[in-house]
mmCIF file of C-alpha atoms in Angstrom:
data_model
loop_
_atom_site.group_PDB
_atom_site.id
_atom_site.type_symbol
_atom_site.label_atom_id
_atom_site.label_comp_id
_atom_site.label_asym_id
_atom_site.label_seq_id
_atom_site.Cartn_x
_atom_site.Cartn_y
_atom_site.Cartn_z
ATOM 1 C CA UNK A 4 -41.098 86.355 61.201
ATOM 2 C CA UNK A 5 -41.681 83.716 63.838
ATOM 3 C CA UNK A 6 -45.231 82.512 64.319
ATOM 4 C CA UNK A 7 -47.087 82.617 67.610
ATOM 5 C CA UNK A 8 -49.738 80.382 69.139
ATOM 6 C CA UNK A 9 -52.440 81.750 71.406
ATOM 7 C CA UNK A 10 -55.653 80.301 72.838
ATOM 8 C CA UNK A 11 -58.702 81.322 70.859
ATOM 9 C CA UNK A 12 -60.585 82.684 73.839
ATOM 10 C CA UNK A 13 -60.401 83.231 77.594
ATOM 11 C CA UNK A 14 -62.698 84.474 80.324
ATOM 12 C CA UNK A 15 -61.708 86.500 83.368
ATOM 13 C CA UNK A 16 -63.675 87.812 86.332
ATOM 14 C CA UNK A 17 -63.709 91.564 86.793
ATOM 15 C CA UNK A 18 -61.071 92.678 89.300
ATOM 16 C CA UNK A 19 -58.998 89.536 88.921
ATOM 17 C CA UNK A 20 -55.721 89.191 87.072
ATOM 18 C CA UNK A 21 -55.915 88.128 83.442
ATOM 19 C CA UNK A 22 -53.010 85.986 82.300
ATOM 20 C CA UNK A 23 -52.779 85.583 78.537
ATOM 21 C CA UNK A 24 -50.262 82.999 77.286
ATOM 22 C CA UNK A 25 -48.372 82.969 74.011
ATOM 23 C CA UNK A 26 -46.034 80.390 72.524
ATOM 24 C CA UNK A 27 -43.297 81.481 70.131
ATOM 25 C CA UNK A 28 -40.957 78.502 70.044
ATOM 26 C CA UNK A 29 -39.182 79.562 66.831
ATOM 27 C CA UNK A 30 -38.307 83.069 67.987
ATOM 28 C CA UNK A 31 -34.823 84.169 67.001
ATOM 29 C CA UNK A 32 -32.323 86.094 69.079
ATOM 30 C CA UNK A 33 -33.024 89.562 67.733
ATOM 31 C CA UNK A 34 -36.810 89.322 67.723
ATOM 32 C CA UNK A 35 -39.000 91.146 70.198
ATOM 33 C CA UNK A 36 -42.335 90.033 71.618
ATOM 34 C CA UNK A 37 -45.091 92.620 71.167
ATOM 35 C CA UNK A 38 -48.604 92.682 72.537
ATOM 36 C CA UNK A 39 -51.462 94.654 71.035
ATOM 37 C CA UNK A 40 -55.163 94.579 71.737
ATOM 38 C CA UNK A 41 -58.148 95.489 69.626
ATOM 39 C CA UNK A 42 -61.411 96.602 71.095
ATOM 40 C CA UNK A 43 -64.435 96.208 68.866
ATOM 41 C CA UNK A 44 -64.592 98.735 66.006
ATOM 42 C CA UNK A 45 -61.248 100.293 66.892
ATOM 43 C CA UNK A 46 -57.720 99.924 65.552
ATOM 44 C CA UNK A 47 -55.182 97.800 67.446
ATOM 45 C CA UNK A 48 -53.658 99.450 70.509
ATOM 46 C CA UNK A 49 -50.049 98.901 71.543
ATOM 47 C CA UNK A 50 -49.706 97.459 75.042
ATOM 48 C CA UNK A 51 -46.128 96.436 75.725
ATOM 49 C CA UNK A 52 -43.085 94.758 74.218
ATOM 50 C CA UNK A 53 -39.922 93.047 75.418
ATOM 51 C CA UNK A 54 -36.812 91.202 74.304
ATOM 52 C CA UNK A 55 -35.816 88.913 77.169
ATOM 53 C CA UNK A 56 -36.359 90.764 80.422
ATOM 54 C CA UNK A 57 -39.728 91.083 82.049
ATOM 55 C CA UNK A 58 -41.379 94.427 81.401
ATOM 56 C CA UNK A 59 -44.058 96.430 83.182
ATOM 57 C CA UNK A 60 -45.903 99.600 82.283
ATOM 58 C CA UNK A 61 -49.113 101.302 83.334
ATOM 59 C CA UNK A 62 -51.212 98.894 81.298
ATOM 60 C CA UNK A 63 -49.705 95.473 81.845
ATOM 61 C CA UNK A 64 -46.762 93.243 82.666
ATOM 62 C CA UNK A 65 -44.954 90.985 80.230
ATOM 63 C CA UNK A 66 -43.265 87.857 81.502
ATOM 64 C CA UNK A 67 -40.898 86.142 79.038
ATOM 65 C CA UNK A 68 -39.507 82.706 79.853
ATOM 66 C CA UNK A 69 -35.748 82.297 80.085
ATOM 67 C CA UNK A 70 -35.602 80.303 76.846
ATOM 68 C CA UNK A 71 -37.833 82.987 75.224
ATOM 69 C CA UNK A 72 -40.092 80.338 73.730
ATOM 70 C CA UNK A 73 -43.172 81.616 75.486
ATOM 71 C CA UNK A 74 -44.520 84.661 77.258
ATOM 72 C CA UNK A 75 -47.482 85.786 79.338
ATOM 73 C CA UNK A 76 -49.254 89.106 79.308
ATOM 74 C CA UNK A 77 -50.679 89.996 82.691
ATOM 75 C CA UNK A 78 -53.459 92.513 83.251
ATOM 76 C CA UNK A 79 -53.309 92.812 87.056
ATOM 77 C CA UNK A 80 -56.881 93.958 87.718
ATOM 78 C CA UNK A 81 -59.062 93.324 84.699
ATOM 79 C CA UNK A 82 -62.017 95.628 84.067
ATOM 80 C CA UNK A 83 -64.932 95.276 81.685
ATOM 81 C CA UNK A 84 -63.153 97.714 79.357
ATOM 82 C CA UNK A 85 -60.325 95.211 78.946
ATOM 83 C CA UNK A 86 -62.627 92.956 76.925
ATOM 84 C CA UNK A 87 -60.854 92.775 73.557
ATOM 85 C CA UNK A 88 -58.852 90.581 71.201
ATOM 86 C CA UNK A 89 -55.230 90.384 72.362
ATOM 87 C CA UNK A 90 -52.510 89.766 69.794
ATOM 88 C CA UNK A 91 -49.064 88.398 70.576
ATOM 89 C CA UNK A 92 -46.602 89.224 67.786
ATOM 90 C CA UNK A 93 -42.946 88.427 67.279
ATOM 91 C CA UNK A 94 -40.989 90.859 65.139
ATOM 92 C CA UNK A 95 -37.499 92.083 64.794
ATOM 93 C CA UNK A 96 -36.741 92.755 61.158
ATOM 94 C CA UNK A 97 -35.310 96.061 60.085
ATOM 95 C CA UNK A 98 -38.650 96.953 58.594
ATOM 96 C CA UNK A 99 -40.492 96.168 61.789
ATOM 97 C CA UNK A 100 -43.570 94.820 60.050
ATOM 98 C CA UNK A 101 -46.059 93.223 62.422
ATOM 99 C CA UNK A 102 -47.653 89.939 61.439
ATOM 100 C CA UNK A 103 -50.907 89.440 63.311
ATOM 101 C CA UNK A 104 -52.482 86.050 64.007
ATOM 102 C CA UNK A 105 -56.043 85.595 65.208
ATOM 103 C CA UNK A 106 -55.243 86.525 68.805
ATOM 104 C CA UNK A 107 -57.063 85.649 72.021
ATOM 105 C CA UNK A 108 -60.535 86.986 72.624
ATOM 106 C CA UNK A 109 -60.588 87.976 76.294
ATOM 107 C CA UNK A 110 -63.999 88.402 77.880
ATOM 108 C CA UNK A 111 -64.032 90.115 81.271
ATOM 109 C CA UNK A 112 -67.214 89.260 83.122
ATOM 110 C CA UNK A 113 -68.813 91.058 86.097
ATOM 111 C CA UNK B 10 -52.935 115.693 65.661
ATOM 112 C CA UNK B 11 -52.825 113.505 68.714
ATOM 113 C CA UNK B 12 -53.399 110.284 66.860
ATOM 114 C CA UNK B 13 -53.564 108.655 63.460
ATOM 115 C CA UNK B 14 -56.571 109.930 61.563
ATOM 116 C CA UNK B 15 -58.267 107.977 58.796
ATOM 117 C CA UNK B 16 -61.008 109.107 56.473
ATOM 118 C CA UNK B 17 -63.651 108.337 55.572
ATOM 119 C CA UNK B 18 -64.678 106.247 58.550
ATOM 120 C CA UNK B 19 -67.125 104.292 56.396
ATOM 121 C CA UNK B 20 -67.301 103.899 52.635
ATOM 122 C CA UNK B 21 -69.847 102.068 50.526
ATOM 123 C CA UNK B 22 -68.802 101.539 46.940
ATOM 124 C CA UNK B 23 -70.548 99.922 44.035
ATOM 125 C CA UNK B 24 -68.659 97.073 42.443
ATOM 126 C CA UNK B 25 -66.331 98.481 39.801
ATOM 127 C CA UNK B 26 -66.027 101.891 41.438
ATOM 128 C CA UNK B 27 -62.637 103.369 42.386
ATOM 129 C CA UNK B 28 -62.078 104.426 46.003
ATOM 130 C CA UNK B 29 -59.408 106.431 47.832
ATOM 131 C CA UNK B 30 -58.730 106.029 51.531
ATOM 132 C CA UNK B 31 -56.762 108.640 53.416
ATOM 133 C CA UNK B 32 -54.392 108.337 56.362
ATOM 134 C CA UNK B 33 -53.003 111.255 58.371
ATOM 135 C CA UNK B 34 -50.200 109.862 60.551
ATOM 136 C CA UNK B 35 -48.892 111.453 63.710
ATOM 137 C CA UNK B 36 -46.761 114.446 62.742
ATOM 138 C CA UNK B 37 -43.114 113.526 62.285
ATOM 139 C CA UNK B 38 -43.660 109.785 62.176
ATOM 140 C CA UNK B 39 -41.274 108.163 59.720
ATOM 141 C CA UNK B 40 -42.871 104.766 59.247
ATOM 142 C CA UNK B 41 -46.360 104.237 57.868
ATOM 143 C CA UNK B 42 -48.137 100.933 57.344
ATOM 144 C CA UNK B 43 -51.395 99.903 55.703
ATOM 145 C CA UNK B 44 -53.233 96.777 56.838
ATOM 146 C CA UNK B 45 -56.393 95.047 55.663
ATOM 147 C CA UNK B 46 -58.648 93.348 58.197
ATOM 148 C CA UNK B 47 -61.404 91.010 57.095
ATOM 149 C CA UNK B 48 -64.263 90.253 59.456
ATOM 150 C CA UNK B 49 -63.160 87.986 62.300
ATOM 151 C CA UNK B 50 -59.517 87.963 61.225
ATOM 152 C CA UNK B 51 -56.376 89.709 62.392
ATOM 153 C CA UNK B 52 -54.983 92.601 60.361
ATOM 154 C CA UNK B 53 -52.943 91.614 57.309
ATOM 155 C CA UNK B 54 -50.026 93.666 56.049
ATOM 156 C CA UNK B 55 -50.461 95.498 52.750
ATOM 157 C CA UNK B 56 -47.613 97.981 52.349
ATOM 158 C CA UNK B 57 -44.975 100.022 54.194
ATOM 159 C CA UNK B 58 -43.505 103.493 53.730
ATOM 160 C CA UNK B 59 -40.435 105.048 55.231
ATOM 161 C CA UNK B 60 -40.985 108.750 54.704
ATOM 162 C CA UNK B 61 -42.049 109.011 51.044
ATOM 163 C CA UNK B 62 -40.386 105.788 49.932
ATOM 164 C CA UNK B 63 -42.554 102.714 49.554
ATOM 165 C CA UNK B 64 -40.168 100.037 50.786
ATOM 166 C CA UNK B 65 -42.473 97.045 50.725
ATOM 167 C CA UNK B 66 -45.687 96.476 48.798
ATOM 168 C CA UNK B 67 -45.613 92.707 48.893
ATOM 169 C CA UNK B 68 -48.935 92.504 50.733
ATOM 170 C CA UNK B 69 -50.995 94.334 48.132
ATOM 171 C CA UNK B 70 -53.413 91.659 46.859
ATOM 172 C CA UNK B 71 -53.539 92.781 43.238
ATOM 173 C CA UNK B 72 -52.491 95.534 40.860
ATOM 174 C CA UNK B 73 -55.836 97.191 41.565
ATOM 175 C CA UNK B 74 -54.358 98.336 44.882
ATOM 176 C CA UNK B 75 -52.045 101.328 44.911
ATOM 177 C CA UNK B 76 -50.630 103.374 47.773
ATOM 178 C CA UNK B 77 -48.693 106.612 47.864
ATOM 179 C CA UNK B 78 -47.161 109.017 50.367
ATOM 180 C CA UNK B 79 -45.718 111.738 48.134
ATOM 181 C CA UNK B 80 -44.511 114.176 50.789
ATOM 182 C CA UNK B 81 -43.727 111.704 53.506
ATOM 183 C CA UNK B 82 -46.743 112.549 55.625
ATOM 184 C CA UNK B 83 -50.307 111.896 54.427
ATOM 185 C CA UNK B 84 -50.837 108.606 52.631
ATOM 186 C CA UNK B 85 -53.579 107.463 50.278
ATOM 187 C CA UNK B 86 -54.586 103.883 49.545
ATOM 188 C CA UNK B 87 -56.401 103.619 46.238
ATOM 189 C CA UNK B 88 -58.404 100.628 45.084
ATOM 190 C CA UNK B 89 -59.467 100.546 41.460
ATOM 191 C CA UNK B 90 -62.460 98.637 40.101
ATOM 192 C CA UNK B 91 -63.515 97.474 43.557
ATOM 193 C CA UNK B 92 -64.788 93.935 43.998
ATOM 194 C CA UNK B 93 -66.822 92.369 46.780
ATOM 195 C CA UNK B 94 -63.783 90.617 48.236
ATOM 196 C CA UNK B 95 -62.236 94.037 48.865
ATOM 197 C CA UNK B 96 -64.819 94.609 51.615
ATOM 198 C CA UNK B 97 -62.822 94.952 54.830
ATOM 199 C CA UNK B 98 -61.515 97.435 57.354
ATOM 200 C CA UNK B 99 -58.408 99.209 56.134
ATOM 201 C CA UNK B 100 -56.086 100.241 58.952
ATOM 202 C CA UNK B 101 -53.217 102.696 58.887
ATOM 203 C CA UNK B 102 -50.437 102.755 61.485
ATOM 204 C CA UNK B 103 -47.460 105.042 62.019
ATOM 205 C CA UNK B 104 -44.313 105.029 64.101
ATOM 206 C CA UNK B 105 -41.729 107.653 64.959
ATOM 207 C CA UNK B 106 -38.769 105.328 64.870
ATOM 208 C CA UNK B 107 -37.771 103.373 61.780
ATOM 209 C CA UNK B 108 -38.210 99.654 62.129
ATOM 210 C CA UNK B 109 -39.481 99.631 65.680
ATOM 211 C CA UNK B 110 -42.694 98.386 67.195
ATOM 212 C CA UNK B 111 -45.102 100.348 69.325
ATOM 213 C CA UNK B 112 -47.071 101.587 66.333
ATOM 214 C CA UNK B 113 -50.113 103.832 66.677
ATOM 215 C CA UNK B 114 -53.076 102.663 64.651
ATOM 216 C CA UNK B 115 -55.966 104.675 63.328
ATOM 217 C CA UNK B 116 -59.564 103.536 63.755
ATOM 218 C CA UNK B 117 -59.681 102.363 60.179
ATOM 219 C CA UNK B 118 -61.945 102.800 57.174
ATOM 220 C CA UNK B 119 -64.671 100.200 56.791
ATOM 221 C CA UNK B 120 -65.149 99.577 53.074
ATOM 222 C CA UNK B 121 -68.244 97.766 51.888
ATOM 223 C CA UNK B 122 -68.488 96.889 48.212
ATOM 224 C CA UNK B 123 -72.025 96.185 47.026
#
């Protein structure tokens, strides 16, 4: 599976948009971009995924560049409960195994 | 149940002891994964089941680790002769659709080997 690169940590003010970047320059044509987050002492939680079109759901928006080499997860109005480690994962094999990196630790501050 | 259930939530084992960790996936979910998460690290893949078939066990760190899912639902991860380096959170995830993302994870079992 392709590897991803994410910043180690980010801060965001409560109520503002949180924009989390991810680079995946070696992504192949059939691979999806997935985002999960992990709040302390819990298992990872699925947020959103996409192939090449931008996606939006009740939790977040996913913006994928036209060349698919990078993407941004957007939390439109961050709350304190959004403080977590956010993982960007590229996967598309028939097995669908997810390979996690170290993710981005997002701290939402009042 | 509504989610993936793992038990026990916490387990302390003496070095050399055998342990068994249980995962109850969401009913009807075909795919089941086990991950190991060391402190401060992302989860690392251990093994994958499609129904009762173990299709990939390449992530199991040694032959002391064994996983089964005999009836295609509940799965057990067994660790024999535990060692201190086995201390980690063990996560289980399941998915309805074969080979797709959007997995539901359990809260994990925190194993501490003393």
